[in-house]
Amino acid sequence: MSAVSTKPPVFNDVTGAIRALAMDAVQKANSGHPGAPMGMAEIADVLWNRHMRHNPTNPKWADRDRFVLSNGHGSMLIYALLHLTGYDVTIDDIKQFRQLHSRTPGHPEYGYTAGVETTTGPLGQGITNAVGMAMAEKLLANEFNRPGHDIVDHNTYVFLGDGCLMEGISHEACALAGTWGLGKLVAFWDDNGISIDGHVEGWFTDDTPKRFEAYGWHVQSVDGHDPDAINAAIVAAKAVTDKPSLICCKTIIGAGSPNKAGTHDVHGAALGDAEIAATRAHIGWNYAPFEIPAHVYEAWDAKKKGASLESDWNAKFGAYAKAFPELAAEFKRRMSGELPANWADHAKKAIEAANTKAETVATRKASQIAINALAPALPEFLGGSADLTGSNLTNWTGCKHVSGKEPGNYISYGVREFGMSHIMNGMALHGGLLPFGGTFLMFSEYARNALRMSALMKQRVVYVFTHDSIGLGEDGPTHQPVEQTATLRMIPNMDVWRPCDTVETMVAWVSGVEKNTGPTSLALSRQNLPFVARDAATLANIAKGGYVLSEAKGDAKAVLIATGSEVELAMKAQAALAEAGIAVRVVSMPSTNVFDRQDAAYKQGVLTNLPKVVIEAGVTDGWWKYVKGNGAVVGLDRFGESAPAGALFKEFGFTVDNVVATVKGVL
């Protein structure tokens, strides 16, 4: 912890407004965390009133500074700041703190509240988002800025607490921030020595300043209740342009509460009426609950200043557009999230080309083919891998690696699946980039909460997960995903694609690029999978997630449903059953999520009322909704083994003979 001693804060009405709103809102809700907002009031005042470049009347101004409250349990801090500075967060919104459908939920939620840049609360993930935002700023500045025309030039500021620093993801992200030299990232550590269980000496004794110095950060320690010291530290941090900065702020949690400050009692519970009354007297706040006097609003109001800052930037951008009209148009397109005007035509031709080439490759290789085909039309592509580029095949011809402090469009994240995934969320939230990153499907487990946050925040991020089944073979059950595809499908708003060949893989990639309301996960094979020929009508139906790949030759008696590598098995079983006089339809269902969104008539037309046999080398639970008691699932409700892929598929019943026997059994 920081060695800086903290003098008692000098209370005034400017910081008193934050403390009062925090304790009043938490008290009214009888739920929340008043301690962090009260303890960080001076830091917030200095940052937002002296340094932040933002416009409350346009929260999406492209060159605004980004602010992230990583210690999101202290959400009343950001709500107070947004309200006081003039965002569309009213006093009635503050009064509805933590209530149903309010714009002031328990933790800051992206899309609910004007000015909230990211959803925070899962600790460590806010600072990781911020690393992504700062990296996006750096990459876009390198791409678009020209001498005398710095149209991308903003800072990313983060508040974080002990919990953020204890979570492992902060190590992953902050190490990369130092390696990347993110000089416009400034983090403020609320060093108050308290977490939920009490004083942290028993579980958090890291030398945080030295840790961040070892990462390559610029580190300062200050009294978190001394405005002049805080201001000087911010000025010094902004002057260091080749390193991210950590300002260690020694604070008193719940500062202003005469009886609970400095204790865990103020961390996650209302102060109580008596203590609130005592606090009002102690800090000199002589106003009723939720009453903010005019002179305080005037002191905080950032609307006029923000409008002026944005107006100045608009003039700068106007000069840029005159000098570089094509770059200006591209910047506006990218920041709006729109796809290029020629995208639909380019994507259609890419799918048709894949169908014409008829290549038999692993779908991880098919994914690389798709990336190569689509990248020329998508300068916003930012690829990467968690130390598995040669296996994930997420790189493409002409991509440029981000190396040390040099910009590019491909990132080697190292063995940091969780950090990679949430950094990509931060990049997507910043705007201007379409990030994708790869690892083995098994290691989606390391990144699971970041995947959930992608879906929760409806961010366009593409996850490339290779080695998708027992088909990876000898590495054994530790590396063989049997439940991962099924559990990814269960994440609301996540589209999961498990394609069977190059064409389905291309369609999956196009779908992921076009989906601007959430993330996409691709489950891709290590082993080669055969190309399946399709006519134009069949080709068009792939985008619906499930479709008739091969119609029964004669009066169908059953439907085989398969995904990925098991589609080949379904096709061979169809042929074997035909020889036995049993006609069956083969349905390929690369994305159950997308298929389930189709209209009832289409789904019924594909699945029919016939008995169904599903084939997928993974857990079976998610498939019974299609079988509905009339059929069977050939799956794997156990862990795998270490052996060659062919031996494993035979061992676990993924054979033509077993599928044929299963169909005969249900008939």
GROMACS .gro file of C-alpha atoms in nm, residues 155-454:
model
  300
  155ASN     CA    1  -0.719   1.047  -2.250
  156THR     CA    2  -0.871   0.749  -2.073
  157TYR     CA    3  -0.914   0.792  -1.697
  158VAL     CA    4  -0.992   0.509  -1.456
  159PHE     CA    5  -1.088   0.490  -1.092
  160LEU     CA    6  -1.009   0.153  -0.937
  161GLY     CA    7  -0.995  -0.003  -0.594
  162ASP     CA    8  -0.819  -0.281  -0.407
  163GLY     CA    9  -1.057  -0.542  -0.547
  164CYS     CA   10  -0.967  -0.449  -0.905
  165LEU     CA   11  -0.600  -0.491  -0.823
  166MET     CA   12  -0.651  -0.826  -0.653
  167GLU     CA   13  -0.839  -0.975  -0.948
  168GLY     CA   14  -0.602  -1.157  -1.183
  169ILE     CA   15  -0.732  -0.987  -1.496
  170SER     CA   16  -0.578  -0.658  -1.382
  171HIS     CA   17  -0.232  -0.818  -1.399
  172GLU     CA   18  -0.297  -0.937  -1.755
  173ALA     CA   19  -0.423  -0.602  -1.878
  174CYS     CA   20  -0.190  -0.368  -1.692
  175ALA     CA   21   0.119  -0.561  -1.800
  176LEU     CA   22   0.009  -0.515  -2.161
  177ALA     CA   23  -0.064  -0.146  -2.107
  178GLY     CA   24   0.295  -0.098  -1.998
  179THR     CA   25   0.430  -0.300  -2.289
  180TRP     CA   26   0.219  -0.099  -2.531
  181GLY     CA   27   0.328   0.235  -2.380
  182LEU     CA   28  -0.026   0.370  -2.341
  183GLY     CA   29   0.070   0.720  -2.235
  184LYS     CA   30  -0.286   0.852  -2.241
  185LEU     CA   31  -0.411   0.605  -1.982
  186VAL     CA   32  -0.428   0.743  -1.628
  187ALA     CA   33  -0.553   0.526  -1.342
  188PHE     CA   34  -0.634   0.638  -0.987
  189TRP     CA   35  -0.603   0.375  -0.716
  190ASP     CA   36  -0.838   0.436  -0.423
  191ASP     CA   37  -0.597   0.310  -0.158
  192ASN     CA   38  -0.829   0.306   0.143
  193GLY     CA   39  -0.717  -0.023   0.296
  194ILE     CA   40  -1.071  -0.162   0.326
  195SER     CA   41  -1.260  -0.437   0.145
  196ILE     CA   42  -1.579  -0.622   0.234
  197ASP     CA   43  -1.413  -0.844   0.492
  198GLY     CA   44  -1.247  -0.549   0.666
  199HIS     CA   45  -0.891  -0.417   0.671
  200VAL     CA   46  -0.697  -0.569   0.384
  201GLU     CA   47  -0.369  -0.638   0.567
  202GLY     CA   48  -0.459  -1.005   0.595
  203TRP     CA   49  -0.508  -1.063   0.221
  204PHE     CA   50  -0.366  -0.777   0.019
  205THR     CA   51  -0.011  -0.673   0.100
  206ASP     CA   52   0.125  -0.627  -0.253
  207ASP     CA   53   0.366  -0.343  -0.311
  208THR     CA   54   0.138  -0.196  -0.576
  209PRO     CA   55   0.359   0.098  -0.678
  210LYS     CA   56   0.655  -0.133  -0.744
  211ARG     CA   57   0.430  -0.379  -0.924
  212PHE     CA   58   0.319  -0.111  -1.168
  213GLU     CA   59   0.669   0.027  -1.205
  214ALA     CA   60   0.775  -0.326  -1.304
  215TYR     CA   61   0.502  -0.324  -1.569
  216GLY     CA   62   0.654  -0.006  -1.713
  217TRP     CA   63   0.405   0.242  -1.570
  218HIS     CA   64   0.472   0.592  -1.441
  219VAL     CA   65   0.374   0.579  -1.072
  220GLN     CA   66   0.302   0.854  -0.818
  221SER     CA   67   0.165   0.848  -0.463
  222VAL     CA   68  -0.044   1.131  -0.322
  223ASP     CA   69  -0.283   1.224  -0.046
  224GLY     CA   70  -0.621   1.148  -0.201
  225HIS     CA   71  -0.788   1.429  -0.006
  226ASP     CA   72  -0.541   1.702  -0.109
  227PRO     CA   73  -0.676   1.870  -0.426
  228ASP     CA   74  -0.354   2.049  -0.509
  229ALA     CA   75  -0.148   1.730  -0.478
  230ILE     CA   76  -0.400   1.540  -0.692
  231ASN     CA   77  -0.396   1.811  -0.956
  232ALA     CA   78  -0.016   1.818  -0.967
  233ALA     CA   79  -0.011   1.439  -1.007
  234ILE     CA   80  -0.255   1.452  -1.299
  235VAL     CA   81  -0.051   1.724  -1.469
  236ALA     CA   82   0.263   1.513  -1.426
  237ALA     CA   83   0.085   1.200  -1.552
  238LYS     CA   84  -0.034   1.376  -1.868
  239ALA     CA   85   0.320   1.497  -1.932
  240VAL     CA   86   0.448   1.138  -1.952
  241THR     CA   87   0.347   1.034  -2.300
  242ASP     CA   88   0.527   0.701  -2.337
  243LYS     CA   89   0.394   0.522  -2.028
  244PRO     CA   90   0.055   0.471  -1.866
  245SER     CA   91   0.024   0.635  -1.526
  246LEU     CA   92  -0.095   0.509  -1.190
  247ILE     CA   93  -0.173   0.766  -0.922
  248CYS     CA   94  -0.188   0.594  -0.584
  249CYS     CA   95  -0.432   0.798  -0.377
  250LYS     CA   96  -0.427   0.735  -0.004
  251THR     CA   97  -0.787   0.791   0.107
  252ILE     CA   98  -1.027   0.735   0.394
  253ILE     CA   99  -1.323   0.525   0.292
  254GLY     CA  100  -1.648   0.700   0.378
  255ALA     CA  101  -1.464   1.028   0.445
  256GLY     CA  102  -1.702   1.268   0.614
  257SER     CA  103  -1.882   1.010   0.825
  258PRO     CA  104  -1.772   1.089   1.182
  259ASN     CA  105  -1.827   0.740   1.320
  260LYS     CA  106  -1.792   0.503   1.024
  261ALA     CA  107  -1.518   0.656   0.806
  262GLY     CA  108  -1.220   0.426   0.770
  263THR     CA  109  -1.418   0.110   0.847
  264HIS     CA  110  -1.577  -0.163   0.640
  265ASP     CA  111  -1.915  -0.061   0.787
  266VAL     CA  112  -1.936   0.214   0.523
  267HIS     CA  113  -1.824  -0.007   0.235
  268GLY     CA  114  -2.146  -0.177   0.132
  269ALA     CA  115  -2.432  -0.059   0.350
  270ALA     CA  116  -2.639   0.252   0.414
  271LEU     CA  117  -2.507   0.479   0.687
  272GLY     CA  118  -2.839   0.502   0.868
  273ASP     CA  119  -3.041   0.814   0.948
  274ALA     CA  120  -2.847   0.905   1.262
  275GLU     CA  121  -2.506   0.877   1.096
  276ILE     CA  122  -2.625   1.068   0.790
  277ALA     CA  123  -2.742   1.352   1.013
  278ALA     CA  124  -2.406   1.348   1.191
  279THR     CA  125  -2.225   1.345   0.856
  280ARG     CA  126  -2.422   1.644   0.732
  281ALA     CA  127  -2.315   1.840   1.035
  282HIS     CA  128  -1.956   1.717   1.013
  283ILE     CA  129  -1.906   1.820   0.648
  284GLY     CA  130  -2.114   2.137   0.675
  285TRP     CA  131  -2.380   2.021   0.429
  286ASN     CA  132  -2.687   2.214   0.544
  287TYR     CA  133  -2.934   2.097   0.284
  288ALA     CA  134  -3.220   1.847   0.276
  289PRO     CA  135  -3.183   1.504   0.115
  290PHE     CA  136  -3.139   1.529  -0.264
  291GLU     CA  137  -3.128   1.909  -0.248
  292ILE     CA  138  -2.842   2.066  -0.445
  293PRO     CA  139  -2.817   2.445  -0.417
  294ALA     CA  140  -2.775   2.660  -0.725
  295HIS     CA  141  -2.417   2.763  -0.647
  296VAL     CA  142  -2.310   2.397  -0.638
  297TYR     CA  143  -2.474   2.321  -0.972
  298GLU     CA  144  -2.300   2.627  -1.112
  299ALA     CA  145  -1.963   2.509  -0.982
  300TRP     CA  146  -2.004   2.166  -1.142
  301ASP     CA  147  -2.184   2.256  -1.467
  302ALA     CA  148  -1.973   2.140  -1.764
  303LYS     CA  149  -2.223   2.200  -2.045
  304LYS     CA  150  -2.089   2.535  -2.162
  305LYS     CA  151  -1.726   2.427  -2.136
  306GLY     CA  152  -1.804   2.096  -2.302
  307ALA     CA  153  -1.987   2.259  -2.591
  308SER     CA  154  -1.690   2.489  -2.645
  309LEU     CA  155  -1.445   2.198  -2.642
  310GLU     CA  156  -1.652   2.005  -2.894
  311SER     CA  157  -1.697   2.316  -3.109
  312ASP     CA  158  -1.321   2.363  -3.120
  313TRP     CA  159  -1.279   1.998  -3.220
  314ASN     CA  160  -1.547   2.032  -3.488
  315ALA     CA  161  -1.353   2.323  -3.637
  316LYS     CA  162  -1.036   2.115  -3.625
  317PHE     CA  163  -1.217   1.824  -3.790
  318GLY     CA  164  -1.358   2.059  -4.056
  319ALA     CA  165  -1.005   2.164  -4.150
  320TYR     CA  166  -0.901   1.798  -4.151
  321ALA     CA  167  -1.192   1.704  -4.376
  322LYS     CA  168  -1.098   1.980  -4.619
  323ALA     CA  169  -0.736   1.860  -4.633
  324PHE     CA  170  -0.810   1.486  -4.622
  325PRO     CA  171  -1.172   1.429  -4.732
  326GLU     CA  172  -1.143   1.052  -4.780
  327LEU     CA  173  -0.982   0.998  -4.441
  328ALA     CA  174  -1.245   1.217  -4.274
  329ALA     CA  175  -1.529   1.022  -4.433
  330GLU     CA  176  -1.369   0.694  -4.331
  331PHE     CA  177  -1.322   0.816  -3.972
  332LYS     CA  178  -1.688   0.916  -3.947
  333ARG     CA  179  -1.797   0.579  -4.088
  334ARG     CA  180  -1.575   0.386  -3.853
  335MET     CA  181  -1.680   0.576  -3.541
  336SER     CA  182  -2.048   0.535  -3.632
  337GLY     CA  183  -2.006   0.157  -3.654
  338GLU     CA  184  -2.141   0.144  -4.010
  339LEU     CA  185  -2.003  -0.113  -4.252
  340PRO     CA  186  -1.850   0.003  -4.582
  341ALA     CA  187  -2.087   0.088  -4.864
  342ASN     CA  188  -1.956  -0.205  -5.070
  343TRP     CA  189  -1.977  -0.453  -4.782
  344ALA     CA  190  -2.286  -0.649  -4.888
  345ASP     CA  191  -2.151  -0.706  -5.237
  346HIS     CA  192  -1.805  -0.797  -5.106
  347ALA     CA  193  -1.948  -1.045  -4.854
  348LYS     CA  194  -2.174  -1.208  -5.115
  349LYS     CA  195  -1.882  -1.258  -5.352
  350ALA     CA  196  -1.668  -1.403  -5.071
  351ILE     CA  197  -1.935  -1.663  -4.989
  352GLU     CA  198  -1.983  -1.751  -5.355
  353ALA     CA  199  -1.606  -1.782  -5.401
  354ALA     CA  200  -1.581  -2.021  -5.106
  355ASN     CA  201  -1.858  -2.229  -5.260
  356THR     CA  202  -1.681  -2.234  -5.597
  357LYS     CA  203  -1.335  -2.323  -5.460
  358ALA     CA  204  -1.478  -2.623  -5.274
  359GLU     CA  205  -1.176  -2.660  -5.044
  360THR     CA  206  -1.141  -2.941  -4.792
  361VAL     CA  207  -0.959  -2.790  -4.494
  362ALA     CA  208  -0.996  -2.760  -4.118
  363THR     CA  209  -1.249  -2.494  -4.028
  364ARG     CA  210  -0.975  -2.306  -3.840
  365LYS     CA  211  -0.802  -2.277  -4.179
  366ALA     CA  212  -1.137  -2.191  -4.337
  367SER     CA  213  -1.162  -1.910  -4.083
  368GLN     CA  214  -0.824  -1.774  -4.194
  369ILE     CA  215  -0.941  -1.795  -4.555
  370ALA     CA  216  -1.248  -1.594  -4.455
  371ILE     CA  217  -1.040  -1.333  -4.272
  372ASN     CA  218  -0.817  -1.293  -4.578
  373ALA     CA  219  -1.123  -1.255  -4.799
  374LEU     CA  220  -1.299  -1.001  -4.579
  375ALA     CA  221  -1.006  -0.795  -4.449
  376PRO     CA  222  -0.960  -0.587  -4.767
  377ALA     CA  223  -1.312  -0.450  -4.719
  378LEU     CA  224  -1.274  -0.398  -4.343
  379PRO     CA  225  -0.991  -0.166  -4.243
  380GLU     CA  226  -1.144  -0.168  -3.893
  381PHE     CA  227  -1.038  -0.532  -3.845
  382LEU     CA  228  -0.808  -0.571  -3.544
  383GLY     CA  229  -0.705  -0.932  -3.500
  384GLY     CA  230  -0.512  -1.118  -3.237
  385SER     CA  231  -0.450  -1.433  -3.042
  386ALA     CA  232  -0.360  -1.539  -2.690
  387ASP     CA  233  -0.022  -1.686  -2.790
  388LEU     CA  234  -0.176  -1.930  -3.038
  389THR     CA  235  -0.157  -1.750  -3.372
  390GLY     CA  236  -0.009  -2.055  -3.547
  391SER     CA  237  -0.294  -2.270  -3.417
  392ASN     CA  238  -0.587  -2.025  -3.424
  393LEU     CA  239  -0.483  -1.888  -3.767
  394THR     CA  240  -0.620  -1.544  -3.683
  395ASN     CA  241  -0.354  -1.359  -3.882
  396TRP     CA  242  -0.388  -1.270  -4.249
  397THR     CA  243  -0.183  -1.163  -4.547
  398GLY     CA  244  -0.061  -0.808  -4.497
  399CYS     CA  245  -0.158  -0.772  -4.133
  400LYS     CA  246   0.092  -0.580  -3.922
  401HIS     CA  247   0.179  -0.697  -3.572
  402VAL     CA  248   0.167  -0.454  -3.285
  403SER     CA  249   0.525  -0.489  -3.167
  404GLY     CA  250   0.623  -0.326  -2.841
  405LYS     CA  251   0.517   0.034  -2.881
  406GLU     CA  252   0.468   0.021  -3.259
  407PRO     CA  253   0.107   0.032  -3.385
  408GLY     CA  254  -0.047  -0.219  -3.622
  409ASN     CA  255  -0.364  -0.423  -3.672
  410TYR     CA  256  -0.270  -0.759  -3.518
  411ILE     CA  257  -0.198  -0.816  -3.149
  412SER     CA  258  -0.015  -1.102  -2.984
  413TYR     CA  259  -0.173  -1.086  -2.639
  414GLY     CA  260   0.043  -1.354  -2.482
  415VAL     CA  261  -0.116  -1.619  -2.263
  416ARG     CA  262  -0.391  -1.385  -2.142
  417GLU     CA  263  -0.730  -1.514  -2.261
  418PHE     CA  264  -0.935  -1.315  -2.008
  419GLY     CA  265  -0.737  -0.996  -2.054
  420MET     CA  266  -0.749  -1.026  -2.433
  421SER     CA  267  -1.125  -1.071  -2.435
  422HIS     CA  268  -1.207  -0.775  -2.214
  423ILE     CA  269  -0.948  -0.553  -2.382
  424MET     CA  270  -1.135  -0.629  -2.704
  425ASN     CA  271  -1.458  -0.521  -2.532
  426GLY     CA  272  -1.291  -0.190  -2.446
  427MET     CA  273  -1.182  -0.144  -2.807
  428ALA     CA  274  -1.533  -0.213  -2.932
  429LEU     CA  275  -1.680   0.029  -2.678
  430HIS     CA  276  -1.436   0.299  -2.785
  431GLY     CA  277  -1.547   0.268  -3.144
  432GLY     CA  278  -1.366   0.265  -3.475
  433LEU     CA  279  -1.237  -0.093  -3.455
  434LEU     CA  280  -1.382  -0.441  -3.504
  435PRO     CA  281  -1.174  -0.662  -3.274
  436PHE     CA  282  -1.142  -1.038  -3.292
  437GLY     CA  283  -0.914  -1.272  -3.103
  438GLY     CA  284  -0.839  -1.638  -3.079
  439THR     CA  285  -0.760  -1.917  -2.837
  440PHE     CA  286  -0.852  -2.282  -2.796
  441LEU     CA  287  -1.221  -2.341  -2.731
  442MET     CA  288  -1.132  -2.511  -2.404
  443PHE     CA  289  -0.976  -2.187  -2.281
  444SER     CA  290  -1.292  -1.988  -2.336
  445GLU     CA  291  -1.333  -2.088  -1.970
  446TYR     CA  292  -1.059  -1.846  -1.873
  447ALA     CA  293  -1.239  -1.567  -2.058
  448ARG     CA  294  -1.595  -1.657  -1.965
  449ASN     CA  295  -1.691  -1.342  -1.775
  450ALA     CA  296  -1.557  -1.120  -2.053
  451LEU     CA  297  -1.766  -1.313  -2.305
  452ARG     CA  298  -2.070  -1.260  -2.087
  453MET     CA  299  -1.992  -0.889  -2.067
  454SER     CA  300  -1.963  -0.866  -2.447
   0.00000   0.00000   0.00000
